[in-house]
Amino acid sequence: MNESVVSKKSHDSNSTITNTTLPWLTRIKPALWLLPFALFFYLFQLAPMIWVVINSFVYYDQITLDNYLDVFDSAFMMQAFGNSLWLSFWSSIFGISVAAVLVSSLRRVDSKLRDGVIAFTNMSSNFAGVPLSFAFIIILGTNGAVTLLLKQYGLLGDFDLYGKWGLLAIYIYFQIPLAVLLLYPAFDALSDDWQAAASLLGANTRQYWVKVALPVLSPALFGTFIILIANAIGAYASVYALTSGNYNLITIRIASLVSGDLFLEPNLAAAISVVLMGLLAFITLINQWLIAKSYAGKKGSS
C-alpha cells in the first residue's frame, strides 16, 4: 500500500515537472530553429554593414569625417551619384509602367498563355550581368545586327549603346521582369465586379482606373518602385561588362576604390557606401510615408 502511494506521488511529481518544462521547451524550440538564419544574417548582412560604417570614419588611422568631406567635395563623385539616380529613376518609371500594362493584360488572357509569360519572366529576370551585356552588344552594339539594320533605313540616329541611353535600355530590360513578378500578385486584388459596378454607375475605363484601381494598387506600386530603384542603383556587373568601368556610376566608383591597383581606398569606398545606404533609407522612408498616407485615405473614404 505504501509502495503504491509512493509510486503514485512520484508519477504525479514527474508529470508536474513535465507539464512545467514542456511550455518552456515549446517556446524556445522556434528560436533554436532560427539560430542558423540569425548567424547567416549576421555574417553576411550586419557584420559587413557594421564594418563599412566604422571604417567610413577612419582616415589615415584617425577617426574623422574627412572621407565624407572628400565625397561631397568631389564633383566626380557627385556626377556618379547623379548618373546612378538618373538611370535608376527613369528605368524604374519605364519598367513599372510596362510591367503594369503587361500584368493588367495577363489577367485577361488564357491561363496557359499567362503561365507561359510568367515562366518566361522568371527566366528573363535571372538573365543579367555579363550575359545580358554580351547579348545587347550583339544586338545593339556598334556593329550589332539590329543596329546595322536600323541604320540602313535611317531609323537609329545617334544611338550609342555605350552611353547613357544604351545603359538606360539595359536597365529597363532587367527592371521589367522584376516589376512583373512583384506586381502580378497585387493585381489579383482587383475584382472584375468593381469595374462592372463602376460602369453601371456611369464611370468609363479611365475613371475606373483613376478612382478605383490605382488607389487600391498604390501601395504595391510605391513598394515596387522603391525596390526597382534599389535594384538599379546596386547594378554593377552589366554596366562594367558593357563599358569596362568607363561610365561614371557610383557602383563603378566603389569597385574601383576597393579593387584598384593604383588608388586603393577602402575607407573612402565605405563612406560612399554609407551615403548610398542613407540615400536608399531616405527613399524608403518616403515610400513608407506615401503608403501610410494611401492607407489612411482608404480608411477615411470608407
Short mmCIF file of C-alpha atoms in Angstrom, two decimals:
data_model
loop_
_atom_site.label_atom_id
_atom_site.label_comp_id
_atom_site.label_asym_id
_atom_site.label_seq_id
_atom_site.Cartn_x
_atom_site.Cartn_y
_atom_site.Cartn_z
CA MET A 1 0.00 0.00 0.00
CA ASN A 2 2.76 2.38 0.94
CA GLU A 3 4.71 1.47 -2.19
CA SER A 4 1.70 2.25 -4.39
CA VAL A 5 1.23 5.60 -2.70
CA VAL A 6 4.91 6.45 -3.16
CA SER A 7 4.87 5.44 -6.82
CA LYS A 8 1.73 7.46 -7.39
CA LYS A 9 3.32 10.54 -5.78
CA SER A 10 6.48 10.11 -7.85
CA HIS A 11 4.40 9.76 -11.01
CA ASP A 12 2.45 12.90 -10.11
CA SER A 13 5.66 14.81 -9.44
CA ASN A 14 7.18 13.67 -12.77
CA SER A 15 4.07 14.71 -14.66
CA THR A 16 4.12 18.06 -12.87
CA ILE A 17 7.76 18.63 -13.89
CA THR A 18 6.95 17.61 -17.47
CA ASN A 19 3.98 19.94 -17.59
CA THR A 20 6.03 22.84 -16.24
CA THR A 21 9.02 22.32 -18.52
CA LEU A 22 7.14 21.46 -21.70
CA PRO A 23 5.81 25.01 -22.35
CA TRP A 24 9.35 26.37 -21.93
CA LEU A 25 10.70 23.89 -24.46
CA THR A 26 7.83 24.69 -26.79
CA ARG A 27 8.61 28.39 -26.67
CA ILE A 28 12.36 28.05 -27.17
CA LYS A 29 12.23 25.47 -29.96
CA PRO A 30 11.28 28.01 -32.73
CA ALA A 31 14.12 30.26 -31.56
CA LEU A 32 16.57 27.37 -31.89
CA TRP A 33 15.44 26.81 -35.45
CA LEU A 34 16.12 30.49 -36.16
CA LEU A 35 19.71 30.36 -34.94
CA PRO A 36 21.24 29.29 -38.31
CA PHE A 37 19.35 32.08 -40.08
CA ALA A 38 20.39 34.60 -37.41
CA LEU A 39 24.03 33.56 -37.77
CA PHE A 40 23.82 33.76 -41.56
CA PHE A 41 22.12 37.19 -41.36
CA TYR A 42 24.80 38.49 -39.02
CA LEU A 43 27.75 37.21 -41.07
CA PHE A 44 26.52 38.41 -44.45
CA GLN A 45 24.36 41.43 -43.57
CA LEU A 46 25.08 43.01 -40.21
CA ALA A 47 28.83 42.36 -39.91
CA PRO A 48 29.74 43.88 -43.33
CA MET A 49 27.42 46.83 -42.65
CA ILE A 50 29.00 47.46 -39.24
CA TRP A 51 32.48 47.22 -40.79
CA VAL A 52 31.54 49.68 -43.53
CA VAL A 53 30.05 52.20 -41.10
CA ILE A 54 33.03 52.06 -38.72
CA ASN A 55 35.69 52.27 -41.42
CA SER A 56 33.93 55.13 -43.18
CA PHE A 57 35.13 57.35 -40.31
CA VAL A 58 38.75 56.11 -40.44
CA TYR A 59 41.12 58.45 -42.31
CA TYR A 60 44.84 57.68 -42.00
CA ASP A 61 44.25 55.80 -38.72
CA GLN A 62 42.23 58.68 -37.29
CA ILE A 63 38.54 58.96 -36.55
CA THR A 64 37.31 61.87 -38.65
CA LEU A 65 34.73 62.97 -41.21
CA ASP A 66 37.32 63.63 -43.93
CA ASN A 67 36.11 60.70 -46.05
CA TYR A 68 32.64 62.19 -46.21
CA LEU A 69 34.06 65.63 -46.96
CA ASP A 70 36.03 64.13 -49.84
CA VAL A 71 32.86 62.55 -51.21
CA PHE A 72 30.75 65.71 -51.13
CA ASP A 73 33.58 67.99 -52.28
CA SER A 74 34.30 65.85 -55.34
CA ALA A 75 32.40 66.84 -58.47
CA PHE A 76 33.35 63.47 -59.94
CA MET A 77 31.60 61.61 -57.09
CA MET A 78 28.56 63.85 -57.30
CA GLN A 79 28.37 63.13 -61.02
CA ALA A 80 28.46 59.40 -60.23
CA PHE A 81 25.57 59.79 -57.81
CA GLY A 82 23.66 61.87 -60.36
CA ASN A 83 24.17 59.33 -63.15
CA SER A 84 23.12 56.44 -60.92
CA LEU A 85 20.00 58.24 -59.72
CA TRP A 86 19.08 59.30 -63.26
CA LEU A 87 19.34 55.75 -64.59
CA SER A 88 17.58 54.29 -61.55
CA PHE A 89 14.67 56.73 -61.63
CA TRP A 90 13.87 56.57 -65.33
CA SER A 91 14.45 52.84 -65.68
CA SER A 92 12.10 52.32 -62.72
CA ILE A 93 9.47 54.60 -64.26
CA PHE A 94 9.58 52.85 -67.64
CA GLY A 95 9.92 49.41 -66.07
CA ILE A 96 6.94 49.74 -63.75
CA SER A 97 4.81 51.33 -66.49
CA VAL A 98 5.44 48.49 -68.94
CA ALA A 99 5.02 45.89 -66.19
CA ALA A 100 1.70 47.36 -65.03
CA VAL A 101 0.27 47.25 -68.56
CA LEU A 102 1.60 43.72 -69.08
CA VAL A 103 0.24 42.38 -65.79
CA SER A 104 -3.13 44.04 -66.39
CA SER A 105 -3.30 42.39 -69.80
CA LEU A 106 -2.27 38.99 -68.43
CA ARG A 107 -5.39 38.90 -66.29
CA ARG A 108 -7.49 38.87 -69.48
CA VAL A 109 -5.72 36.14 -71.44
CA ASP A 110 -5.90 32.35 -71.38
CA SER A 111 -4.32 30.64 -68.38
CA LYS A 112 -1.82 28.66 -70.49
CA LEU A 113 -0.55 31.80 -72.19
CA ARG A 114 -0.41 33.57 -68.83
CA ASP A 115 1.61 30.75 -67.27
CA GLY A 116 3.97 30.79 -70.24
CA VAL A 117 4.56 34.53 -69.92
CA ILE A 118 5.18 34.25 -66.18
CA ALA A 119 7.63 31.38 -66.76
CA PHE A 120 9.46 33.44 -69.38
CA THR A 121 9.52 36.39 -66.97
CA ASN A 122 11.06 34.22 -64.25
CA MET A 123 13.73 33.09 -66.69
CA SER A 124 14.48 36.58 -68.05
CA SER A 125 14.70 38.05 -64.53
CA ASN A 126 17.80 35.90 -64.00
CA PHE A 127 19.32 36.92 -67.33
CA ALA A 128 21.55 39.76 -66.20
CA GLY A 129 25.16 40.69 -65.72
CA VAL A 130 27.77 39.76 -68.31
CA PRO A 131 25.46 37.56 -70.47
CA LEU A 132 22.95 40.41 -70.75
CA SER A 133 25.65 42.89 -71.77
CA PHE A 134 27.01 40.44 -74.35
CA ALA A 135 23.52 39.95 -75.80
CA PHE A 136 23.00 43.72 -76.09
CA ILE A 137 26.40 44.14 -77.75
CA ILE A 138 25.46 41.52 -80.37
CA ILE A 139 22.06 43.10 -80.98
CA LEU A 140 22.54 46.84 -80.44
CA GLY A 141 26.30 47.30 -80.37
CA THR A 142 28.23 49.40 -82.87
CA ASN A 143 28.15 46.52 -85.36
CA GLY A 144 25.12 44.78 -83.89
CA ALA A 145 22.58 43.05 -86.09
CA VAL A 146 19.68 45.36 -85.23
CA THR A 147 21.94 48.42 -85.23
CA LEU A 148 23.12 47.83 -88.79
CA LEU A 149 19.57 47.08 -89.95
CA LEU A 150 18.12 50.24 -88.42
CA LYS A 151 20.99 52.42 -89.66
CA GLN A 152 20.42 51.06 -93.15
CA TYR A 153 16.91 52.51 -93.09
CA GLY A 154 17.92 55.65 -91.19
CA LEU A 155 15.86 54.80 -88.10
CA LEU A 156 18.50 54.64 -85.38
CA GLY A 157 20.11 58.07 -85.45
CA ASP A 158 22.87 58.75 -82.93
CA PHE A 159 22.00 55.92 -80.55
CA ASP A 160 25.07 54.74 -78.60
CA LEU A 161 24.80 51.53 -76.59
CA TYR A 162 27.80 52.54 -74.50
CA GLY A 163 26.32 55.89 -73.46
CA LYS A 164 23.55 56.78 -71.04
CA TRP A 165 20.73 55.89 -73.46
CA GLY A 166 22.20 52.47 -74.11
CA LEU A 167 22.60 51.88 -70.39
CA LEU A 168 19.04 53.03 -69.86
CA ALA A 169 17.86 50.41 -72.36
CA ILE A 170 19.72 47.67 -70.46
CA TYR A 171 18.37 48.89 -67.12
CA ILE A 172 14.81 48.92 -68.43
CA TYR A 173 15.26 45.40 -69.77
CA PHE A 174 16.16 43.88 -66.40
CA GLN A 175 13.70 46.10 -64.49
CA ILE A 176 10.61 44.90 -66.37
CA PRO A 177 10.73 41.19 -65.33
CA LEU A 178 11.29 42.10 -61.67
CA ALA A 179 8.40 44.57 -61.75
CA VAL A 180 6.13 41.96 -63.35
CA LEU A 181 6.92 39.40 -60.67
CA LEU A 182 6.29 41.94 -57.91
CA LEU A 183 3.09 43.39 -59.36
CA TYR A 184 1.45 40.17 -60.53
CA PRO A 185 0.11 39.15 -57.07
CA ALA A 186 -1.04 42.72 -56.36
CA PHE A 187 -3.30 42.85 -59.43
CA ASP A 188 -5.19 39.82 -58.10
CA ALA A 189 -6.67 42.20 -55.53
CA LEU A 190 -8.69 43.85 -58.31
CA SER A 191 -12.10 42.30 -58.79
CA ASP A 192 -13.87 42.32 -62.13
CA ASP A 193 -17.08 43.16 -60.27
CA TRP A 194 -15.62 46.53 -59.31
CA GLN A 195 -15.23 47.59 -62.92
CA ALA A 196 -18.72 46.31 -63.72
CA ALA A 197 -20.15 48.26 -60.79
CA ALA A 198 -18.24 51.38 -61.84
CA SER A 199 -19.59 51.12 -65.39
CA LEU A 200 -23.13 50.74 -64.06
CA LEU A 201 -22.63 53.97 -62.13
CA GLY A 202 -21.56 55.72 -65.34
CA ALA A 203 -17.76 55.59 -64.98
CA ASN A 204 -15.66 54.95 -68.07
CA THR A 205 -12.45 52.91 -68.13
CA ARG A 206 -10.18 55.86 -67.35
CA GLN A 207 -12.31 56.91 -64.39
CA TYR A 208 -12.33 53.35 -63.06
CA TRP A 209 -8.55 53.16 -63.13
CA VAL A 210 -8.06 56.63 -61.62
CA LYS A 211 -10.74 56.41 -58.93
CA VAL A 212 -10.78 52.70 -58.05
CA ALA A 213 -7.92 50.57 -59.38
CA LEU A 214 -4.92 52.85 -58.86
CA PRO A 215 -5.82 53.75 -55.24
CA VAL A 216 -6.07 50.03 -54.46
CA LEU A 217 -2.78 49.29 -56.23
CA SER A 218 -0.90 52.35 -54.94
CA PRO A 219 0.85 50.59 -52.00
CA ALA A 220 2.10 47.83 -54.30
CA LEU A 221 3.13 50.35 -56.96
CA PHE A 222 5.04 52.51 -54.47
CA GLY A 223 6.76 49.49 -52.93
CA THR A 224 7.70 48.05 -56.31
CA PHE A 225 9.03 51.42 -57.45
CA ILE A 226 11.36 51.64 -54.44
CA ILE A 227 12.59 48.08 -54.98
CA LEU A 228 13.30 48.87 -58.62
CA ILE A 229 15.28 51.97 -57.67
CA ALA A 230 17.35 49.98 -55.17
CA ASN A 231 17.86 47.24 -57.75
CA ALA A 232 19.07 49.73 -60.35
CA ILE A 233 21.35 51.69 -58.03
CA GLY A 234 23.08 48.49 -56.97
CA ALA A 235 23.60 47.20 -60.52
CA TYR A 236 27.26 46.68 -61.34
CA ALA A 237 28.10 43.65 -63.50
CA SER A 238 26.09 44.65 -66.57
CA VAL A 239 27.46 48.19 -66.64
CA TYR A 240 31.04 47.12 -66.03
CA ALA A 241 30.90 44.40 -68.69
CA LEU A 242 29.43 46.85 -71.20
CA THR A 243 31.61 49.91 -70.53
CA SER A 244 34.68 48.32 -68.86
CA GLY A 245 34.15 50.72 -65.96
CA ASN A 246 34.46 53.83 -68.13
CA TYR A 247 30.97 55.16 -67.35
CA ASN A 248 30.79 57.12 -64.11
CA LEU A 249 28.35 55.32 -61.81
CA ILE A 250 28.53 55.10 -58.04
CA THR A 251 28.90 51.30 -58.03
CA ILE A 252 31.78 51.60 -60.51
CA ARG A 253 33.46 54.14 -58.23
CA ILE A 254 33.09 51.91 -55.16
CA ALA A 255 34.51 48.93 -57.03
CA SER A 256 37.46 50.94 -58.33
CA LEU A 257 38.31 52.11 -54.81
CA VAL A 258 38.35 48.62 -53.29
CA SER A 259 39.98 46.75 -56.17
CA GLY A 260 42.08 49.33 -57.96
CA ASP A 261 45.79 48.74 -58.38
CA LEU A 262 46.74 52.40 -58.15
CA PHE A 263 44.11 54.01 -55.91
CA LEU A 264 43.13 51.54 -53.21
CA GLU A 265 41.00 53.49 -50.72
CA PRO A 266 38.56 51.15 -48.96
CA ASN A 267 37.71 53.74 -46.31
CA LEU A 268 36.57 56.23 -48.93
CA ALA A 269 34.57 53.44 -50.58
CA ALA A 270 32.99 52.73 -47.19
CA ALA A 271 31.97 56.39 -46.86
CA ILE A 272 30.39 56.32 -50.33
CA SER A 273 28.54 53.14 -49.39
CA VAL A 274 27.20 54.73 -46.20
CA VAL A 275 25.98 57.75 -48.17
CA LEU A 276 24.32 55.38 -50.63
CA MET A 277 22.68 53.45 -47.80
CA GLY A 278 21.44 56.70 -46.29
CA LEU A 279 20.01 57.75 -49.64
CA LEU A 280 18.17 54.45 -50.03
CA ALA A 281 16.91 54.67 -46.44
CA PHE A 282 15.56 58.18 -47.13
CA ILE A 283 13.79 56.98 -50.28
CA THR A 284 12.35 54.04 -48.34
CA LEU A 285 11.03 56.35 -45.61
CA ILE A 286 9.31 58.47 -48.24
CA ASN A 287 7.82 55.32 -49.72
CA GLN A 288 6.52 54.20 -46.31
CA TRP A 289 5.02 57.64 -45.71
CA LEU A 290 3.22 57.53 -49.06
CA ILE A 291 1.95 54.02 -48.37
CA ALA A 292 0.67 55.04 -44.93
CA LYS A 293 -0.99 58.09 -46.46
CA SER A 294 -2.71 55.94 -49.11
CA TYR A 295 -3.97 53.53 -46.43
CA ALA A 296 -5.22 56.47 -44.36
CA GLY A 297 -7.03 57.83 -47.41
CA LYS A 298 -8.73 54.48 -47.97
CA LYS A 299 -9.89 54.30 -44.35
CA GLY A 300 -11.14 57.85 -44.48
CA SER A 301 -13.09 57.25 -47.70
CA SER A 302 -14.61 54.05 -46.32
#
